[in-house]
CSV table of C-alpha atoms in Angstrom, one decimal:
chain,number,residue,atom,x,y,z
A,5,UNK,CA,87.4,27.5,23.5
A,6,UNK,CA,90.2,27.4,20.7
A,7,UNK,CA,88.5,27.1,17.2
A,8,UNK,CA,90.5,26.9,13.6
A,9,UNK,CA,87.4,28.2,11.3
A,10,UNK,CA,84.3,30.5,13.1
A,11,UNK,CA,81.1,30.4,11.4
A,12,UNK,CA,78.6,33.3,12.2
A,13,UNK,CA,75.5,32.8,11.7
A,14,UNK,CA,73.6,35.6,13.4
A,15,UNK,CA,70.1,36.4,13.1
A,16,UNK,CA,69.9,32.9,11.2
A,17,UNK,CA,66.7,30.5,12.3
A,18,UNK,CA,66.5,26.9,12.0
A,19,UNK,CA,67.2,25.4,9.6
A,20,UNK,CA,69.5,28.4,8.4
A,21,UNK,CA,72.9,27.1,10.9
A,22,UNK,CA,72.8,23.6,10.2
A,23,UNK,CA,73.2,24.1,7.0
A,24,UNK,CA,75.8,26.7,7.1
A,25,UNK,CA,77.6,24.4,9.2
A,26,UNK,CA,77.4,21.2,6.8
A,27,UNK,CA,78.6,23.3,4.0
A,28,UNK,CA,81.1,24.9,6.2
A,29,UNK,CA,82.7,21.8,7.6
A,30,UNK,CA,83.5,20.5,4.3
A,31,UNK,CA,86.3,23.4,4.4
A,32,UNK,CA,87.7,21.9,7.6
A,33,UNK,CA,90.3,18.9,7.9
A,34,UNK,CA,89.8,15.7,9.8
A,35,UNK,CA,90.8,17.3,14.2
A,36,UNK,CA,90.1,20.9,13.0
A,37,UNK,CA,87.2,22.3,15.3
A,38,UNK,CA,85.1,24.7,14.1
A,39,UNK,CA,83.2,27.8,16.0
A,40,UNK,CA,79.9,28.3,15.3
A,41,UNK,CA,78.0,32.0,16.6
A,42,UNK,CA,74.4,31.5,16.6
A,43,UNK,CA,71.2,33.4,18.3
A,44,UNK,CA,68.9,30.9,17.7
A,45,UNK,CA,68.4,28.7,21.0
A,46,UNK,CA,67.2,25.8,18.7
A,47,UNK,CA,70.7,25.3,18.2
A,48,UNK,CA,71.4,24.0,21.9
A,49,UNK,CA,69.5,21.0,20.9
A,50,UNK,CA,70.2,20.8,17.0
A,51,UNK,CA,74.1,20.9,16.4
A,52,UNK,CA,74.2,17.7,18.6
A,53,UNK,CA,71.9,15.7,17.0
A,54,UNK,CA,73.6,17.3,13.7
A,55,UNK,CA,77.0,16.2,15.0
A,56,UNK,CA,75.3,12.8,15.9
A,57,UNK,CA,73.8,12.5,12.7
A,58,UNK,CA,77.3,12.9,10.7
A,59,UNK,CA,79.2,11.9,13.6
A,60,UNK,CA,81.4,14.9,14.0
A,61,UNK,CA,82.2,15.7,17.6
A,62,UNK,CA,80.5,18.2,19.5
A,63,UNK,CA,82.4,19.7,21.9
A,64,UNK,CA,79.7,22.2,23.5
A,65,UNK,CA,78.5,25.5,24.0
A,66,UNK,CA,79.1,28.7,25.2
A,67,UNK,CA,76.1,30.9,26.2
A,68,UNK,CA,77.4,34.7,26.2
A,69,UNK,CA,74.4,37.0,26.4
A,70,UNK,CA,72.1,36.6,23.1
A,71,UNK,CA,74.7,35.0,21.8
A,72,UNK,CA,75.3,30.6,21.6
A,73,UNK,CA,79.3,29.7,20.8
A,74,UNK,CA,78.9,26.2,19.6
A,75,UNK,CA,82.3,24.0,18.8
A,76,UNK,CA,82.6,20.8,17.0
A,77,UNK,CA,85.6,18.9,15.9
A,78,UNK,CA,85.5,17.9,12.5
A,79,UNK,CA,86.0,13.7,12.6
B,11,UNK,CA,72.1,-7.1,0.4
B,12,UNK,CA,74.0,-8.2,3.6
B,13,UNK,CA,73.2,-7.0,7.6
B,14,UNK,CA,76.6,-4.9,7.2
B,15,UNK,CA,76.1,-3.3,3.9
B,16,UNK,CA,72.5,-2.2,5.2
B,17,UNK,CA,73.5,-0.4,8.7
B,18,UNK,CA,76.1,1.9,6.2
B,19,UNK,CA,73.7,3.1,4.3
B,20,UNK,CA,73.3,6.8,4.6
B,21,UNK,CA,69.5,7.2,6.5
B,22,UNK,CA,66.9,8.4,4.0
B,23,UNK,CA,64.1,11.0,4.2
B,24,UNK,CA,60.9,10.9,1.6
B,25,UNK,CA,58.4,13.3,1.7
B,26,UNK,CA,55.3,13.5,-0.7
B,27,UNK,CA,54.3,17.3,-1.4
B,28,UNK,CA,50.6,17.5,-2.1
B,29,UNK,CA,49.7,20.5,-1.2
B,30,UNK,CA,51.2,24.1,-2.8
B,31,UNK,CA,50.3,26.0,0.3
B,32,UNK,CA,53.1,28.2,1.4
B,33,UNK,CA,53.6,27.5,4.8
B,34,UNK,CA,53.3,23.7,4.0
B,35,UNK,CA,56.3,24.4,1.3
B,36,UNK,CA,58.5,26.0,3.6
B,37,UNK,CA,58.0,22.8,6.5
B,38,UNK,CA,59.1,20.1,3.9
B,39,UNK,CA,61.6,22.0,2.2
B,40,UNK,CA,63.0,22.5,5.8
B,41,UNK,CA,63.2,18.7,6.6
B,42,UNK,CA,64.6,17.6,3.5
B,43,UNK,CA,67.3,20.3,3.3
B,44,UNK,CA,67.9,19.8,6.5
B,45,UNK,CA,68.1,16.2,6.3
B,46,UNK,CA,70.4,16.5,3.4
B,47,UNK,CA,72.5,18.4,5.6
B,48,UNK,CA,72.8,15.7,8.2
B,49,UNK,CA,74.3,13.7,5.4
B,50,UNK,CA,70.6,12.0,4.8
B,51,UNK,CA,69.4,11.3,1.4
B,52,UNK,CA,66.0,13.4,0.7
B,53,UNK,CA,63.5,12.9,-2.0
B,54,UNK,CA,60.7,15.1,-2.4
B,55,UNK,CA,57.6,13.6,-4.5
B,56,UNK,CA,55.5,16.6,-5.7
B,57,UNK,CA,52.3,15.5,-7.1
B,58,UNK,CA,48.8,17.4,-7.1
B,59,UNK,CA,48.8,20.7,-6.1
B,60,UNK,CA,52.1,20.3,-5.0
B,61,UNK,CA,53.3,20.5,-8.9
B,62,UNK,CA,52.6,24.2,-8.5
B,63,UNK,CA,55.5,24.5,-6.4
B,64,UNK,CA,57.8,22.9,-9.7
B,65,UNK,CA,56.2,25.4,-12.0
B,66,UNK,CA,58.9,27.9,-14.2
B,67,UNK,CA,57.8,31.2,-13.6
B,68,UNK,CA,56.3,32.5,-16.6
B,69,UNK,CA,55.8,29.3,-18.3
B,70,UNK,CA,52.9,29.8,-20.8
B,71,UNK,CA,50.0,27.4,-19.8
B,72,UNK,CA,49.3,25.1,-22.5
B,73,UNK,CA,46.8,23.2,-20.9
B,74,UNK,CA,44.1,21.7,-23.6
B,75,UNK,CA,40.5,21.5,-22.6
B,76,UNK,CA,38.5,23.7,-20.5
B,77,UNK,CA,38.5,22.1,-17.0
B,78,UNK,CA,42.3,22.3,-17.4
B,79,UNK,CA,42.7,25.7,-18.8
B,80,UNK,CA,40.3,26.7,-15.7
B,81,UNK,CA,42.1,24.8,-13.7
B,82,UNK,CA,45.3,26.7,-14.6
B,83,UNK,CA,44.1,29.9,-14.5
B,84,UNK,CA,42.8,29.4,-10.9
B,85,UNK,CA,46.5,27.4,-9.7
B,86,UNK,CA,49.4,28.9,-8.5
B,87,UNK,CA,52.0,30.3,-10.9
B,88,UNK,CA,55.1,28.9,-9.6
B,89,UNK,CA,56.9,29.4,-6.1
B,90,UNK,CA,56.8,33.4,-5.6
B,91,UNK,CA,53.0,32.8,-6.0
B,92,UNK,CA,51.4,30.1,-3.3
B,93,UNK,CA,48.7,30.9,-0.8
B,94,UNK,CA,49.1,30.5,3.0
B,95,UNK,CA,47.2,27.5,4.5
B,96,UNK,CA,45.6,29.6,6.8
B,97,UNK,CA,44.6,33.5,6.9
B,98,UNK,CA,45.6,34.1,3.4
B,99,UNK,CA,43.2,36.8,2.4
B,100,UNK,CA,42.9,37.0,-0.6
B,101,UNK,CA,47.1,37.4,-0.6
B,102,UNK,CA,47.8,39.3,1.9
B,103,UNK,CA,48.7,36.8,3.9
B,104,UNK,CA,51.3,35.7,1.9
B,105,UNK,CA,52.4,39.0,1.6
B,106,UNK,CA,52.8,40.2,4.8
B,107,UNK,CA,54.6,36.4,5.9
B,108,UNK,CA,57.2,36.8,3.4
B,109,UNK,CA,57.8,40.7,5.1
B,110,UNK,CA,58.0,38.7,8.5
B,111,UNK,CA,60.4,36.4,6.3
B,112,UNK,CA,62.6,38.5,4.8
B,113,UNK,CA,63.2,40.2,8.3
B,114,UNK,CA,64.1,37.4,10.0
B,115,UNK,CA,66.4,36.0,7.4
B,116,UNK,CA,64.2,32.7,7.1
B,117,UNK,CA,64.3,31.4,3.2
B,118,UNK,CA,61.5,31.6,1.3
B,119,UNK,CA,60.4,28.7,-1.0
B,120,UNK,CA,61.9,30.0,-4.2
B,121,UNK,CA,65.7,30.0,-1.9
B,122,UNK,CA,65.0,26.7,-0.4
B,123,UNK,CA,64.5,25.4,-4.0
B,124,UNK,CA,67.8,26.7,-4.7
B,125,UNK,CA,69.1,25.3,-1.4
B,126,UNK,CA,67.4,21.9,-2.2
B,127,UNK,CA,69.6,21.8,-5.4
B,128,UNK,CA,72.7,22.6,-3.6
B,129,UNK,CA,72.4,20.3,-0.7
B,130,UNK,CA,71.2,17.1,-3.3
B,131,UNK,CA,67.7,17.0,-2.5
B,132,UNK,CA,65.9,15.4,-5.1
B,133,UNK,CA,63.0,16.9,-6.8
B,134,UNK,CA,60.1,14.0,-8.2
B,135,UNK,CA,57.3,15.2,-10.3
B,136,UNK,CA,54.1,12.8,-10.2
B,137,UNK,CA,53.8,11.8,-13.8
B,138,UNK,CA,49.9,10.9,-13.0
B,139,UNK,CA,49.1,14.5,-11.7
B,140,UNK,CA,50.9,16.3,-14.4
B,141,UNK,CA,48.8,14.6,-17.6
B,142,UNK,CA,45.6,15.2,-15.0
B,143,UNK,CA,45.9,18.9,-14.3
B,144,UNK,CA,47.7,19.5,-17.9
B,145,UNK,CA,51.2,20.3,-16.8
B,146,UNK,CA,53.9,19.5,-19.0
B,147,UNK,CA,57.9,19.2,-18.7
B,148,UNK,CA,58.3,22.5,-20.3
B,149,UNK,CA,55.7,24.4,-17.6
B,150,UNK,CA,58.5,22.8,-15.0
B,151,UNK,CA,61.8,23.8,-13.5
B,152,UNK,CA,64.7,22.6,-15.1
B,153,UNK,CA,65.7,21.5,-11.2
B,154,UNK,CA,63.3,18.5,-11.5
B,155,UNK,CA,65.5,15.0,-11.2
B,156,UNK,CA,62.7,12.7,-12.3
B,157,UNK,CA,59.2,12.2,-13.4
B,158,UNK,CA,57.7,9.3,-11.9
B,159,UNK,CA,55.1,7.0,-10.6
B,160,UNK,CA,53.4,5.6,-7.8
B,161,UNK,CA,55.6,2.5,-7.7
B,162,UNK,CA,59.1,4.9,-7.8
B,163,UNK,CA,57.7,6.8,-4.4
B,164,UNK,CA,56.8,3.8,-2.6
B,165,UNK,CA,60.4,1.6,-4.0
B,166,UNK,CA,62.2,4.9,-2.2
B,167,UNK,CA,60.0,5.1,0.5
B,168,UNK,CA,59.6,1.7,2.1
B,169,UNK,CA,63.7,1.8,2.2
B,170,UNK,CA,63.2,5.3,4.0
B,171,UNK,CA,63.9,6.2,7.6
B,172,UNK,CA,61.1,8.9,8.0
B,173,UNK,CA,58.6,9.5,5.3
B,174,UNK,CA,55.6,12.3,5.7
B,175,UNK,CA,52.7,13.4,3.7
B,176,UNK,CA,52.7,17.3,3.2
């Protein structure tokens, strides 16, 4: 998927990505999406109810190997 | 307030820190930094042992009267210094948790006092507690927001979305 920012947070646990990503979406402008590269599988569950919670868009998530590709679009 | 000025209120987390165990630290600091990270407002109310958590490393103890004095010699010294809940051992516990921390990246509780501060989590000392066990300002991190009462937790936490006892 087409990302403007990637974050990498590997080797990170809970709550370590979330709030990476909070931080790091303060960078982004309103329709930028940002890539998130995370090994924790909490995250499958977490950056939606994250992008819920702040109502950013979650676009999904990429599994490739160890790694999880998540992308939300910055509302 | 009106219906519409209520549902746009950012959601609110409270959490009352009573005990200074490590492992306790770690679970509340996690929910209210990462509650402040969902763009929730988190208050943490330290009060009993919890106040151990607060304390500036180094601060000479200037506890008056013996029970206190004892009572501070036998406390935890600040945030590099609390026990485990279970299988502490006499500190080795804690020891060999914050090796298994430091591998896997996970913050301890000194860092997630640091990230606390950064994400806007507020810190509330228990005024009650502190004159009970002897604590004063000065034994405290500068980091503290308020120093409070009974009546401040509950005013916070019955407008609060979650609220736990740690």
């Amino acid at each position: 998927m087409e990302s403007d920012f990637t974050l990498d947070t590997y080797g990170l646990l809970c709550p370590m990505p979330i709030i990476k990503t909070a931080a790091k979406m303060k960078e982004l402008q309103p329709g930028q999406v940002l890539e998130v590269i995370s090994t924790d599988e909490g995250i499958k569950e977490d950056m939606p109810a994250w992008c819920k919670a702040t109502k950013n868009e979650f676009l999904g998530i990429e599994e490739d190997g160890e790694l999880y590709k998540v992308y939300v679009r910055k509302k | 307030m009106s219906t519409n000025s209520e549902q746009s209120r950012p959601k609110k987390v409270t959490l009352v820190v009573f005990s200074a165990d490590m492992d306790r630290a770690i679970a509340a600091f996690n929910i209210a930094v990462g509650a402040a990270s969902m763009g929730m407002e988190a208050m943490m109310f330290f009060t009993f042992w919890g106040l151990n958590i607060l304390k500036r490393r180094g601060a000479p103890s200037t506890s008056r009267g013996f029970i206190r004095r004892m009572l501070s010699a036998m406390s935890p010294k600040g945030p590099h210094n609390l026990p485990l809940s279970k299988l502490n051992m006499l500190g080795m516990g804690p020891m060999m948790m914050k090796k298994l921390m430091k591998k896997h990246s996970v913050p301890g509780v000194e860092e997630m006092l640091v990230l606390a501060k950064e994400t806007g989590v507020k810190l509330v000392a228990c005024t009650v507690t502190m004159e009970l066990m002897g604590i004063s300002k000065e034994a405290l991190i500068d980091d503290v927001d308020s120093y409070a009462g009974v009546a401040a937790y509950l005013g916070e936490a019955s407008q609060s979305d979650v609220t736990l006892f740690v």
